Amino acid sequence: MSEPRLRLAVLGCGQAARLAARALRELRGVSCAYASREPERAARFGRKLGGRAFGSYEEALASPDVDAVLVATPPASHFELARRALECGKSVVLEKPPTLDTGELDALGTAARRAGRPVMVAENHFYKPVARALRELIGKGAVGELLFVHVNALKAQPAAGWRSDPELTGGGALFEGGIHWVDFLANLGPRVESVEGFLTGVNGKGCIDRSGLAVFRYSTGAIGTLSYSWETASALRGLRLSRVYGREGSIAFESNGLFVATWGRVRRLAFPGLLDISGRRAMWSDFIAALRTNQEPQYSLALARRDLELVEAIYASATQGGRRTW
């Protein structure tokens, strides 16, 4: 006997909702409905992607035909929508960044325990095949003792609409998009002990960053760097090369995950997962299983909190000076 379908309502009908819907369509046992501040926008999503359209967020949250919600609205609205969803007895998945700060995320964790429903954070970078490949190679000592990790996440991306409004985003490029790469660097194996941040082009109150550099010091003594930008053009609209260096070899990888080339104790060229290069299908497979059992997925709320705390520390370092340690 097959399991009943898990009924997910997507709150917000932008790019994040569209990417989630594509991944979810490839999975069995889940159906999607859509809600927006503009009912006609939700109706268009429903017609195009296949699914019910609600007339408002509140209608979706109150519906007995919804088991869980994906909050895919601007970050400033995440906390209240998630809190309301928990009050309505729904499980919650939050797009990244999950909340404006760790205080809000802690409050949601408390509300989730009270409601007996999980809160999850949609961090697909944790599930990327290239991230899994790097964790395995580093863990097995393919390059010997880890020395340096350099991640190039430079691209040209317009900061239009709500992304240009600091009241809605809660931060700039590093907060809204770079948080994915912070997770990437924080989950390579060794524990992050401290971070330091540098932002470029931020010259006044109300300005949001478009480019920045973050430096990670790991518990093993290794150093990681993240270059993140929305204003630096790259080949093929985002083809970038990153590197891992150890005492006995190195790894070159395309940042998006097209290939991983290892030299040293291991010599190999691999294409770790082109069919799910973003990691979204693997993430949603894990999340759907966790939602069915009311359990935490592999990417836990504790890991999501750590990532948000790291981003907060990077911004604090960039604006106040000094390295932030744990």
XYZ file of C-alpha atoms in Angstrom:
326
model
C 0.000 0.000 0.000
C 1.481 3.350 -1.057
C 1.955 6.229 1.373
C -0.419 9.202 1.159
C 0.878 12.188 -0.763
C 2.644 14.861 1.239
C 0.898 18.155 0.480
C 3.261 21.112 0.331
C 2.215 24.739 -0.073
C 4.839 27.081 -1.530
C 4.534 30.605 -0.119
C 5.945 33.092 -2.616
C 6.067 32.684 -6.367
C 9.533 33.832 -7.402
C 12.698 32.149 -8.629
C 13.239 30.130 -5.444
C 9.722 28.712 -5.695
C 10.247 27.858 -9.348
C 13.499 25.974 -8.660
C 11.916 24.070 -5.783
C 8.900 23.123 -7.898
C 11.133 21.719 -10.638
C 12.978 19.505 -8.171
C 9.773 18.379 -6.453
C 8.149 17.385 -9.750
C 10.829 14.692 -10.094
C 9.876 13.100 -6.769
C 7.009 10.753 -6.079
C 4.521 11.131 -3.280
C 4.409 14.931 -3.032
C 2.041 17.528 -4.431
C 2.524 21.301 -4.524
C 0.166 24.228 -4.150
C 1.102 27.886 -4.495
C 0.310 31.119 -2.671
C 1.351 34.692 -3.328
C 0.489 38.226 -2.227
C -0.884 38.470 -5.787
C -3.538 35.753 -6.308
C -3.186 35.839 -10.093
C 0.541 35.172 -9.799
C -0.187 32.052 -7.741
C -2.809 31.021 -10.298
C -0.247 31.317 -13.105
C 2.198 29.181 -11.124
C -0.490 26.582 -10.548
C -1.414 26.433 -14.230
C 2.181 26.253 -15.408
C 3.613 23.886 -12.802
C 0.517 21.896 -11.962
C -1.068 22.471 -8.590
C -3.682 24.320 -6.617
C -3.465 28.092 -6.170
C -4.451 29.771 -2.903
C -5.753 33.322 -2.763
C -3.414 34.384 0.062
C -0.714 33.142 2.415
C -3.232 32.951 5.255
C -5.591 30.790 3.194
C -2.770 28.333 2.510
C -1.665 28.263 6.158
C -5.205 27.635 7.404
C -6.018 24.956 4.833
C -6.529 21.388 6.144
C -5.252 20.208 2.754
C -1.698 21.404 3.511
C 0.787 19.344 5.542
C 3.852 21.564 5.227
C 4.885 24.915 3.770
C 7.961 26.145 1.937
C 8.565 29.804 2.819
C 10.095 31.256 -0.349
C 9.375 34.940 0.260
C 11.912 37.741 0.973
C 13.910 37.000 4.175
C 12.280 39.753 6.252
C 8.947 37.876 6.098
C 10.290 34.398 6.930
C 9.957 34.537 10.705
C 6.316 35.602 10.877
C 5.155 33.230 8.134
C 6.993 30.308 9.733
C 5.668 31.149 13.190
C 2.122 31.329 11.857
C 2.562 28.038 9.982
C 3.648 26.277 13.174
C 0.621 27.701 14.999
C -1.536 26.172 12.243
C 0.077 22.774 12.759
C 2.193 22.793 9.594
C 5.786 21.669 9.206
C 8.053 24.377 7.801
C 10.844 24.573 5.233
C 12.585 27.943 5.002
C 14.548 29.137 2.009
C 18.020 30.538 2.757
C 18.740 32.819 4.519
C 16.253 31.334 6.979
C 15.687 34.402 9.191
C 17.192 37.843 9.668
C 19.303 36.687 12.621
C 20.035 33.741 14.911
C 17.670 35.129 17.556
C 14.708 34.686 15.220
C 15.880 31.204 14.242
C 16.205 30.213 17.907
C 12.665 31.450 18.529
C 11.394 29.312 15.652
C 13.239 26.307 17.057
C 11.427 26.823 20.367
C 8.089 27.226 18.577
C 8.754 24.063 16.545
C 9.398 22.005 19.671
C 6.234 23.392 21.233
C 4.197 22.565 18.123
C 5.785 19.150 17.646
C 6.595 20.025 14.032
C 10.000 20.303 12.354
C 11.530 23.462 10.924
C 13.982 22.815 8.093
C 16.226 25.106 6.081
C 16.606 24.569 2.338
C 20.385 24.525 1.935
C 20.985 22.720 -1.344
C 24.753 23.413 -1.284
C 25.087 20.928 1.573
C 23.737 18.268 -0.805
C 25.672 19.259 -3.936
C 27.512 16.299 -5.482
C 30.701 18.403 -5.663
C 30.466 19.116 -1.918
C 30.002 15.435 -1.157
C 32.969 14.554 -3.412
C 35.233 17.109 -1.712
C 34.237 15.947 1.781
C 35.101 12.383 0.819
C 38.445 13.287 -0.805
C 39.556 15.508 2.068
C 38.353 12.986 4.638
C 40.318 10.166 2.989
C 43.489 12.260 2.838
C 43.627 12.394 -0.957
C 45.813 15.530 -0.774
C 47.440 14.821 2.570
C 47.180 17.398 5.337
C 44.798 20.169 4.305
C 46.435 23.594 3.924
C 44.229 25.911 1.863
C 40.748 26.036 0.337
C 40.011 28.832 -2.140
C 36.408 29.102 -3.329
C 35.650 31.413 -6.244
C 31.970 32.380 -6.274
C 32.224 35.544 -8.367
C 29.433 36.297 -10.814
C 27.365 39.083 -12.321
C 23.841 39.164 -10.883
C 21.495 42.148 -10.861
C 20.248 43.127 -7.418
C 16.796 44.173 -8.574
C 13.426 44.211 -6.830
C 13.414 43.197 -3.174
C 17.103 42.208 -3.342
C 17.982 45.895 -3.586
C 15.999 46.751 -0.450
C 17.955 46.163 2.802
C 14.692 46.178 4.777
C 13.527 43.083 2.895
C 16.837 41.262 2.403
C 18.310 41.753 5.869
C 21.732 42.159 4.272
C 23.580 42.273 1.004
C 25.017 39.742 -1.411
C 26.962 37.813 1.216
C 23.854 37.380 3.362
C 21.310 36.639 0.640
C 23.454 34.435 -1.610
C 26.885 34.017 -0.058
C 25.403 32.137 2.898
C 25.194 29.083 0.621
C 28.950 29.191 0.088
C 29.581 29.770 3.777
C 27.811 26.457 4.323
C 29.940 24.896 1.575
C 33.192 25.912 3.308
C 31.902 25.034 6.766
C 31.067 21.442 5.754
C 34.268 20.261 4.099
C 35.358 18.277 7.161
C 37.411 20.244 9.698
C 35.577 22.535 12.113
C 35.621 26.284 11.545
C 37.247 28.042 14.530
C 37.177 31.651 13.387
C 36.140 33.895 10.509
C 37.088 37.331 9.248
C 35.238 39.385 6.655
C 35.967 42.197 4.199
C 33.327 44.007 2.143
C 33.900 46.251 -0.869
C 31.854 49.208 -2.040
C 29.828 49.674 1.155
C 30.098 53.398 1.801
C 27.111 54.530 3.785
C 24.021 53.696 5.790
C 21.413 51.910 3.686
C 24.008 50.612 1.204
C 24.172 46.859 0.854
C 27.259 44.906 -0.105
C 27.648 43.446 -3.589
C 31.127 41.921 -3.137
C 33.061 40.498 -0.225
C 35.806 38.203 0.985
C 35.576 35.833 3.955
C 38.523 34.063 5.584
C 37.978 30.845 7.546
C 40.440 29.324 9.994
C 39.851 25.614 10.607
C 40.571 23.602 13.754
C 43.345 21.753 11.899
C 45.183 24.995 11.102
C 44.042 25.076 7.459
C 42.815 28.345 5.941
C 39.815 28.819 3.647
C 38.834 31.857 1.606
C 35.555 32.720 -0.082
C 35.337 35.372 -2.789
C 31.699 36.231 -3.407
C 30.284 38.878 -5.724
C 27.246 39.936 -7.699
C 29.213 42.399 -9.817
C 32.095 40.432 -11.364
C 31.500 38.888 -14.780
C 32.756 35.359 -15.467
C 32.802 33.022 -18.450
C 29.527 31.379 -19.471
C 27.643 33.470 -16.880
C 29.257 31.773 -13.919
C 31.988 29.239 -14.882
C 34.555 29.507 -12.076
C 37.570 27.531 -10.866
C 38.266 26.816 -7.183
C 41.111 24.941 -5.506
C 41.983 22.789 -2.506
C 45.655 22.439 -1.526
C 47.233 19.869 0.746
C 50.793 18.871 1.577
C 50.627 15.950 -0.850
C 48.436 17.156 -3.681
C 45.654 19.473 -4.809
C 42.113 19.460 -6.136
C 40.789 21.763 -8.821
C 37.020 21.962 -9.155
C 34.534 24.032 -11.062
C 32.644 25.906 -8.367
C 29.205 24.935 -9.677
C 30.234 21.281 -9.721
C 30.929 20.462 -13.379
C 34.132 18.562 -12.586
C 36.613 17.656 -9.848
C 40.266 17.056 -10.837
C 42.505 15.525 -8.151
C 46.303 15.336 -8.213
C 48.484 13.814 -5.498
C 47.843 10.584 -3.617
C 44.825 10.256 -5.910
C 44.885 11.232 -9.593
C 41.446 11.395 -11.079
C 39.093 13.499 -13.169
C 35.488 13.088 -12.082
C 32.104 14.536 -12.971
C 30.377 13.963 -9.635
C 26.720 14.565 -10.404
C 25.650 16.466 -13.488
C 22.054 15.212 -13.269
C 21.593 16.923 -9.894
C 24.387 19.482 -9.988
C 22.542 21.923 -7.687
C 21.808 19.260 -5.056
C 18.136 20.215 -4.932
C 16.780 16.796 -5.819
C 18.919 15.122 -3.131
C 17.921 17.792 -0.628
C 14.199 17.438 -1.287
C 14.396 13.625 -1.229
C 15.905 13.894 2.261
C 13.421 16.581 3.329
C 10.332 14.708 2.116
C 11.419 11.583 3.990
C 12.039 13.680 7.119
C 8.694 15.480 6.812
C 6.870 12.162 6.571
C 8.456 10.929 9.809
C 8.458 14.316 11.605
C 12.250 14.057 11.956
C 15.262 16.243 11.175
C 16.985 15.839 7.798
C 20.751 15.433 7.318
C 21.054 19.214 7.118
C 19.756 19.947 10.593
C 18.457 23.139 12.146
C 21.629 23.215 14.259
C 23.763 23.310 11.089
C 21.557 26.045 9.643
C 22.013 28.068 12.827
C 25.785 27.636 12.668
C 25.813 28.914 9.068
C 23.744 31.961 9.989
C 25.993 32.621 12.969
C 29.051 32.466 10.707
C 27.520 35.012 8.336
C 26.702 37.294 11.269
C 30.301 37.001 12.451
C 31.663 37.773 8.974
C 29.565 40.942 8.793
C 30.543 41.934 12.336
C 34.207 41.477 11.501
C 33.871 43.473 8.266
C 32.079 46.381 9.901
C 33.657 46.402 13.361
C 37.058 44.869 12.695
C 38.791 41.836 14.143
C 38.476 38.088 13.803
C 35.486 36.278 15.332
C 36.208 32.999 17.107
C 34.189 30.103 18.530
